[in-house]
PDB file of C-alpha atoms in Angstrom:
ATOM      1  CA  MET A   1      18.043  34.016  19.299  1.00 59.00           C
ATOM      2  CA  GLY A   2      16.358  34.746  15.956  1.00 76.00           C
ATOM      3  CA  ILE A   3      18.861  32.856  14.008  1.00 79.00           C
ATOM      4  CA  PHE A   4      18.645  29.907  16.323  1.00 75.00           C
ATOM      5  CA  TRP A   5      14.886  29.818  16.144  1.00 77.00           C
ATOM      6  CA  ASP A   6      14.976  29.935  12.247  1.00 82.00           C
ATOM      7  CA  LEU A   7      17.378  26.821  12.317  1.00 78.00           C
ATOM      8  CA  VAL A   8      15.074  24.985  14.626  1.00 82.00           C
ATOM      9  CA  GLN A   9      12.183  25.726  12.507  1.00 86.00           C
ATOM     10  CA  GLN A  10      14.017  24.890   9.217  1.00 86.00           C
ATOM     11  CA  ASP A  11      15.090  21.475  10.949  1.00 84.00           C
ATOM     12  CA  GLU A  12      11.405  20.791  11.833  1.00 86.00           C
ATOM     13  CA  LEU A  13      10.138  21.685   8.125  1.00 83.00           C
ATOM     14  CA  GLU A  14      12.757  19.257   6.816  1.00 85.00           C
ATOM     15  CA  GLU A  15      11.676  16.516   9.118  1.00 84.00           C
ATOM     16  CA  GLN A  16       8.092  16.913   7.979  1.00 83.00           C
ATOM     17  CA  LYS A  17       9.064  17.029   4.448  1.00 83.00           C
ATOM     18  CA  LYS A  18      10.969  13.567   5.015  1.00 82.00           C
ATOM     19  CA  GLN A  19       7.891  12.093   6.732  1.00 80.00           C
ATOM     20  CA  ALA A  20       5.519  13.154   4.067  1.00 79.00           C
ATOM     21  CA  SER A  21       7.878  11.621   1.440  1.00 82.00           C
ATOM     22  CA  SER A  22       8.100   8.395   3.398  1.00 87.00           C
ATOM     23  CA  ILE A  23       4.386   8.329   3.877  1.00 84.00           C
ATOM     24  CA  GLU A  24       3.755   8.645   0.117  1.00 86.00           C
ATOM     25  CA  GLU A  25       6.389   5.893  -0.432  1.00 83.00           C
ATOM     26  CA  ARG A  26       4.716   3.728   1.982  1.00 84.00           C
ATOM     27  CA  VAL A  27       1.269   4.225   0.537  1.00 89.00           C
ATOM     28  CA  LYS A  28       2.778   3.344  -3.034  1.00 88.00           C
ATOM     29  CA  LEU A  29       4.184   0.211  -1.703  1.00 86.00           C
ATOM     30  CA  LEU A  30       1.008  -0.716   0.093  1.00 88.00           C
ATOM     31  CA  GLU A  31      -1.032  -0.200  -3.070  1.00 93.00           C
ATOM     32  CA  GLU A  32       1.360  -2.354  -5.008  1.00 90.00           C
ATOM     33  CA  ASP A  33       1.054  -5.052  -2.279  1.00 91.00           C
ATOM     34  CA  LEU A  34      -2.704  -4.907  -2.492  1.00 93.00           C
ATOM     35  CA  VAL A  35      -2.480  -5.366  -6.237  1.00 93.00           C
ATOM     36  CA  ASN A  36      -0.324  -8.383  -5.823  1.00 92.00           C
ATOM     37  CA  THR A  37      -2.548  -9.940  -3.105  1.00 93.00           C
ATOM     38  CA  LYS A  38      -5.637  -9.445  -5.082  1.00 95.00           C
ATOM     39  CA  ALA A  39      -4.049 -11.409  -8.032  1.00 93.00           C
ATOM     40  CA  LEU A  40      -2.908 -14.014  -5.875  1.00 92.00           C
ATOM     41  CA  LEU A  41      -6.367 -14.437  -4.325  1.00 92.00           C
ATOM     42  CA  LYS A  42      -7.834 -14.677  -7.886  1.00 92.00           C
ATOM     43  CA  LYS A  43      -5.579 -17.342  -8.826  1.00 93.00           C
ATOM     44  CA  THR A  44      -6.097 -19.322  -5.571  1.00 92.00           C
ATOM     45  CA  LEU A  45      -9.935 -18.845  -5.980  1.00 94.00           C
ATOM     46  CA  MET A  46      -9.827 -20.078  -9.517  1.00 93.00           C
ATOM     47  CA  ALA A  47      -7.636 -23.156  -8.582  1.00 93.00           C
ATOM     48  CA  LEU A  48      -9.928 -23.977  -5.571  1.00 93.00           C
ATOM     49  CA  GLU A  49     -13.054 -23.763  -7.968  1.00 93.00           C
ATOM     50  CA  THR A  50     -11.468 -25.953 -10.498  1.00 94.00           C
ATOM     51  CA  HIS A  51     -10.387 -28.422  -7.896  1.00 93.00           C
ATOM     52  CA  LEU A  52     -13.728 -28.493  -6.105  1.00 93.00           C
ATOM     53  CA  VAL A  53     -15.832 -28.073  -9.317  1.00 93.00           C
ATOM     54  CA  LYS A  54     -17.948 -25.598  -7.449  1.00 93.00           C
ATOM     55  CA  ASP A  55     -18.831 -21.825  -7.850  1.00 93.00           C
ATOM     56  CA  ILE A  56     -17.406 -20.304  -4.785  1.00 92.00           C
ATOM     57  CA  ASP A  57     -17.549 -16.514  -5.572  1.00 90.00           C
ATOM     58  CA  GLY A  58     -21.098 -16.663  -7.069  1.00 91.00           C
ATOM     59  CA  ASP A  59     -20.237 -15.545 -10.533  1.00 91.00           C
ATOM     60  CA  GLY A  60     -22.003 -18.573 -12.107  1.00 91.00           C
ATOM     61  CA  LYS A  61     -18.785 -20.074 -13.397  1.00 90.00           C
ATOM     62  CA  THR A  62     -16.398 -22.514 -11.981  1.00 89.00           C
ATOM     63  CA  GLY A  63     -12.603 -22.015 -12.333  1.00 84.00           C
ATOM     64  CA  THR A  64     -12.681 -18.726 -14.449  1.00 79.00           C
ATOM     65  CA  LEU A  65     -11.958 -15.247 -13.636  1.00 70.00           C
TER      66      LEU A  65
END
C-alpha cells in the first residue's frame, strides 16, 4: 500500500506542477495581450482626437500621445 500511495502522491504533485506552469504561461499571455490592447487603444484615441480635433483624454493636446 505504501508504494501505491507514493505513486498517487507523485501523480498529484506532477499535476500541480503542470497547472502552475500553465498558469504562469497564461499570465504571460494575458500580460502580452494587455500591452497590445493598450497600444491599440492609444492609436485609436489618437486617431479619434485627430478626426474630431478635440482633446478626449484630458492631456491638453489633440491627436498626440
